[in-house]
């Protein structure tokens, strides 16, 4: 098996997570992609999603990403997003309240691009929390 790759998840205000991984699954504008050690270099745009990282120790990290970019080069994966949260940092109650509020705004036809973007982030947070809960149960 190839050596684990180095992974970093970076938000505008902080480094969210950094470590080694054997697998990264993330959603790009073209669909879901899995990255394994030795992956060819690439750049891709990300959509709001719940990225899954399998660490070098075999643990799963779930990260809610607002969107952003994926970079793969020389066995290093960078996930760069304006906002990113580890699943254990997410309040599902707050995220659900935000989804409910913004869905109503969208249904009323009054949603701005910013509100639509925030809706997608809140949905990604709920998916990240649900994925992590499913892995623990």
PDB file of C-alpha atoms in Angstrom:
ATOM      1  CA  UNK A   1       0.000   0.000   0.000  1.00  0.00           C
ATOM      2  CA  UNK A   2       1.242   3.498  -0.812  1.00  0.00           C
ATOM      3  CA  UNK A   3       2.262   5.869   1.956  1.00  0.00           C
ATOM      4  CA  UNK A   4      -0.602   7.990   3.285  1.00  0.00           C
ATOM      5  CA  UNK A   5      -0.997  11.410   1.730  1.00  0.00           C
ATOM      6  CA  UNK A   6      -0.865  14.716   3.575  1.00  0.00           C
ATOM      7  CA  UNK A   7      -4.208  16.493   3.810  1.00  0.00           C
ATOM      8  CA  UNK A   8      -5.080  19.977   4.956  1.00  0.00           C
ATOM      9  CA  UNK A   9      -8.476  21.618   5.262  1.00  0.00           C
ATOM     10  CA  UNK A  10      -8.193  25.390   5.270  1.00  0.00           C
ATOM     11  CA  UNK A  11     -10.922  27.983   5.842  1.00  0.00           C
ATOM     12  CA  UNK A  12     -10.468  31.721   5.406  1.00  0.00           C
ATOM     13  CA  UNK A  13      -9.998  32.231   9.159  1.00  0.00           C
ATOM     14  CA  UNK A  14      -8.136  29.072  10.239  1.00  0.00           C
ATOM     15  CA  UNK A  15      -6.618  25.710   9.464  1.00  0.00           C
ATOM     16  CA  UNK A  16      -9.513  23.362  10.247  1.00  0.00           C
ATOM     17  CA  UNK A  17      -7.631  20.064  10.093  1.00  0.00           C
ATOM     18  CA  UNK A  18      -4.278  18.704   9.010  1.00  0.00           C
ATOM     19  CA  UNK A  19      -2.905  15.180   9.011  1.00  0.00           C
ATOM     20  CA  UNK A  20      -2.299  12.073   6.959  1.00  0.00           C
ATOM     21  CA  UNK A  21      -5.024  10.199   5.133  1.00  0.00           C
ATOM     22  CA  UNK A  22      -5.523   7.110   3.045  1.00  0.00           C
ATOM     23  CA  UNK A  23      -8.675   8.393   1.303  1.00  0.00           C
ATOM     24  CA  UNK A  24     -10.539  11.658   0.715  1.00  0.00           C
ATOM     25  CA  UNK A  25     -14.033  11.856  -0.787  1.00  0.00           C
ATOM     26  CA  UNK A  26     -15.349  15.263  -1.767  1.00  0.00           C
ATOM     27  CA  UNK A  27     -17.960  16.691  -4.147  1.00  0.00           C
ATOM     28  CA  UNK A  28     -16.760  18.808  -7.061  1.00  0.00           C
ATOM     29  CA  UNK A  29     -18.831  20.655  -9.627  1.00  0.00           C
ATOM     30  CA  UNK A  30     -18.491  17.495 -11.749  1.00  0.00           C
ATOM     31  CA  UNK A  31     -19.620  15.102  -9.003  1.00  0.00           C
ATOM     32  CA  UNK A  32     -18.073  13.090  -6.172  1.00  0.00           C
ATOM     33  CA  UNK A  33     -14.394  12.221  -6.411  1.00  0.00           C
ATOM     34  CA  UNK A  34     -12.233   9.927  -4.341  1.00  0.00           C
ATOM     35  CA  UNK A  35      -8.559  10.727  -3.848  1.00  0.00           C
ATOM     36  CA  UNK A  36      -6.087   7.991  -2.894  1.00  0.00           C
ATOM     37  CA  UNK A  37      -2.333   8.247  -2.255  1.00  0.00           C
ATOM     38  CA  UNK A  38      -0.416   8.771  -5.487  1.00  0.00           C
ATOM     39  CA  UNK A  39      -3.353  10.492  -7.226  1.00  0.00           C
ATOM     40  CA  UNK A  40      -2.406  12.505 -10.279  1.00  0.00           C
ATOM     41  CA  UNK A  41      -2.152  16.290  -9.836  1.00  0.00           C
ATOM     42  CA  UNK A  42      -5.439  18.125 -10.268  1.00  0.00           C
ATOM     43  CA  UNK A  43      -7.433  21.221  -9.377  1.00  0.00           C
ATOM     44  CA  UNK A  44     -11.210  21.219  -9.029  1.00  0.00           C
ATOM     45  CA  UNK A  45     -13.950  23.541  -7.840  1.00  0.00           C
ATOM     46  CA  UNK A  46     -15.942  22.256  -4.859  1.00  0.00           C
ATOM     47  CA  UNK A  47     -19.645  22.653  -4.163  1.00  0.00           C
ATOM     48  CA  UNK A  48     -21.070  22.799  -0.631  1.00  0.00           C
ATOM     49  CA  UNK A  49     -20.649  19.279   0.704  1.00  0.00           C
ATOM     50  CA  UNK A  50     -19.726  16.980   3.547  1.00  0.00           C
ATOM     51  CA  UNK A  51     -16.205  15.809   2.703  1.00  0.00           C
ATOM     52  CA  UNK A  52     -15.006  12.532   4.186  1.00  0.00           C
ATOM     53  CA  UNK A  53     -11.391  11.931   5.171  1.00  0.00           C
ATOM     54  CA  UNK A  54     -10.071   8.532   6.278  1.00  0.00           C
ATOM     55  CA  UNK A  55      -7.024   9.320   8.399  1.00  0.00           C
ATOM     56  CA  UNK A  56      -3.775   7.402   8.390  1.00  0.00           C
ATOM     57  CA  UNK A  57      -4.952   5.838  11.665  1.00  0.00           C
ATOM     58  CA  UNK A  58      -8.179   4.607  10.033  1.00  0.00           C
ATOM     59  CA  UNK A  59     -10.474   7.179  11.685  1.00  0.00           C
ATOM     60  CA  UNK A  60     -13.062   9.161   9.768  1.00  0.00           C
ATOM     61  CA  UNK A  61     -13.192  12.935   9.747  1.00  0.00           C
ATOM     62  CA  UNK A  62     -16.237  14.589   8.227  1.00  0.00           C
ATOM     63  CA  UNK A  63     -15.915  18.232   7.213  1.00  0.00           C
ATOM     64  CA  UNK A  64     -18.703  20.545   6.068  1.00  0.00           C
ATOM     65  CA  UNK A  65     -17.355  22.738   3.258  1.00  0.00           C
ATOM     66  CA  UNK A  66     -19.016  25.840   1.872  1.00  0.00           C
ATOM     67  CA  UNK A  67     -17.535  25.104  -1.533  1.00  0.00           C
ATOM     68  CA  UNK A  68     -14.079  26.209  -2.595  1.00  0.00           C
ATOM     69  CA  UNK A  69     -11.235  24.350  -4.261  1.00  0.00           C
ATOM     70  CA  UNK A  70      -9.489  20.993  -4.208  1.00  0.00           C
ATOM     71  CA  UNK A  71      -5.792  20.775  -5.030  1.00  0.00           C
ATOM     72  CA  UNK A  72      -3.878  17.510  -5.388  1.00  0.00           C
ATOM     73  CA  UNK A  73      -0.128  17.562  -6.025  1.00  0.00           C
ATOM     74  CA  UNK A  74       2.860  15.498  -4.877  1.00  0.00           C
ATOM     75  CA  UNK A  75       0.792  13.340  -2.509  1.00  0.00           C
ATOM     76  CA  UNK A  76      -0.718  16.401  -0.796  1.00  0.00           C
ATOM     77  CA  UNK A  77      -4.436  17.226  -0.822  1.00  0.00           C
ATOM     78  CA  UNK A  78      -5.656  20.709   0.054  1.00  0.00           C
ATOM     79  CA  UNK A  79      -9.326  21.516   0.589  1.00  0.00           C
ATOM     80  CA  UNK A  80      -9.697  25.301   0.631  1.00  0.00           C
ATOM     81  CA  UNK A  81     -13.031  26.894   1.494  1.00  0.00           C
ATOM     82  CA  UNK A  82     -14.297  30.233   2.736  1.00  0.00           C
ATOM     83  CA  UNK A  83     -15.995  28.347   5.603  1.00  0.00           C
ATOM     84  CA  UNK A  84     -15.361  24.827   6.858  1.00  0.00           C
ATOM     85  CA  UNK A  85     -16.339  22.957  10.038  1.00  0.00           C
ATOM     86  CA  UNK A  86     -15.500  19.554  11.457  1.00  0.00           C
ATOM     87  CA  UNK A  87     -18.654  17.560  12.136  1.00  0.00           C
ATOM     88  CA  UNK A  88     -18.136  17.701  15.906  1.00  0.00           C
ATOM     89  CA  UNK A  89     -18.106  21.524  15.757  1.00  0.00           C
ATOM     90  CA  UNK A  90     -21.560  21.672  14.170  1.00  0.00           C
ATOM     91  CA  UNK A  91     -24.731  22.392  16.094  1.00  0.00           C
ATOM     92  CA  UNK A  92     -27.373  20.372  14.259  1.00  0.00           C
ATOM     93  CA  UNK A  93     -30.116  22.411  15.931  1.00  0.00           C
ATOM     94  CA  UNK A  94     -28.661  25.697  14.637  1.00  0.00           C
ATOM     95  CA  UNK A  95     -28.022  24.253  11.173  1.00  0.00           C
ATOM     96  CA  UNK A  96     -31.572  22.846  10.972  1.00  0.00           C
ATOM     97  CA  UNK A  97     -33.039  26.179  12.092  1.00  0.00           C
ATOM     98  CA  UNK A  98     -31.012  27.947   9.393  1.00  0.00           C
ATOM     99  CA  UNK A  99     -32.177  25.442   6.746  1.00  0.00           C
ATOM    100  CA  UNK A 100     -35.803  25.865   7.814  1.00  0.00           C
ATOM    101  CA  UNK A 101     -35.585  29.678   7.815  1.00  0.00           C
ATOM    102  CA  UNK A 102     -33.794  29.922   4.481  1.00  0.00           C
ATOM    103  CA  UNK A 103     -36.029  27.315   2.830  1.00  0.00           C
ATOM    104  CA  UNK A 104     -39.028  29.473   3.725  1.00  0.00           C
ATOM    105  CA  UNK A 105     -37.312  32.540   2.251  1.00  0.00           C
ATOM    106  CA  UNK A 106     -36.544  30.541  -0.903  1.00  0.00           C
ATOM    107  CA  UNK A 107     -40.116  29.222  -1.124  1.00  0.00           C
ATOM    108  CA  UNK A 108     -41.412  32.795  -0.813  1.00  0.00           C
ATOM    109  CA  UNK A 109     -39.256  33.739  -3.818  1.00  0.00           C
ATOM    110  CA  UNK A 110     -37.288  36.344  -1.857  1.00  0.00           C
ATOM    111  CA  UNK A 111     -33.922  34.588  -1.509  1.00  0.00           C
ATOM    112  CA  UNK A 112     -30.771  36.497  -2.387  1.00  0.00           C
ATOM    113  CA  UNK A 113     -27.686  34.759  -3.757  1.00  0.00           C
ATOM    114  CA  UNK A 114     -26.093  35.098  -0.301  1.00  0.00           C
ATOM    115  CA  UNK A 115     -29.089  33.439   1.374  1.00  0.00           C
ATOM    116  CA  UNK A 116     -29.044  30.613  -1.168  1.00  0.00           C
ATOM    117  CA  UNK A 117     -25.342  30.141  -0.501  1.00  0.00           C
ATOM    118  CA  UNK A 118     -25.954  30.042   3.275  1.00  0.00           C
ATOM    119  CA  UNK A 119     -28.734  27.486   2.720  1.00  0.00           C
ATOM    120  CA  UNK A 120     -26.327  25.204   0.849  1.00  0.00           C
ATOM    121  CA  UNK A 121     -23.731  25.540   3.634  1.00  0.00           C
ATOM    122  CA  UNK A 122     -26.303  24.723   6.344  1.00  0.00           C
ATOM    123  CA  UNK A 123     -27.420  21.678   4.322  1.00  0.00           C
ATOM    124  CA  UNK A 124     -23.774  20.553   4.028  1.00  0.00           C
ATOM    125  CA  UNK A 125     -23.390  20.955   7.804  1.00  0.00           C
ATOM    126  CA  UNK A 126     -26.423  18.737   8.404  1.00  0.00           C
ATOM    127  CA  UNK A 127     -25.033  16.118   6.008  1.00  0.00           C
ATOM    128  CA  UNK A 128     -21.654  16.206   7.764  1.00  0.00           C
ATOM    129  CA  UNK A 129     -23.253  15.758  11.183  1.00  0.00           C
ATOM    130  CA  UNK A 130     -25.483  12.930   9.890  1.00  0.00           C
ATOM    131  CA  UNK A 131     -22.527  11.144   8.239  1.00  0.00           C
ATOM    132  CA  UNK A 132     -20.520  11.272  11.429  1.00  0.00           C
ATOM    133  CA  UNK A 133     -23.447  10.068  13.506  1.00  0.00           C
ATOM    134  CA  UNK A 134     -23.931   7.173  11.072  1.00  0.00           C
ATOM    135  CA  UNK A 135     -20.253   6.187  11.375  1.00  0.00           C
ATOM    136  CA  UNK A 136     -20.449   6.095  15.162  1.00  0.00           C
ATOM    137  CA  UNK A 137     -23.679   4.108  15.362  1.00  0.00           C
TER     138      UNK A 137
END
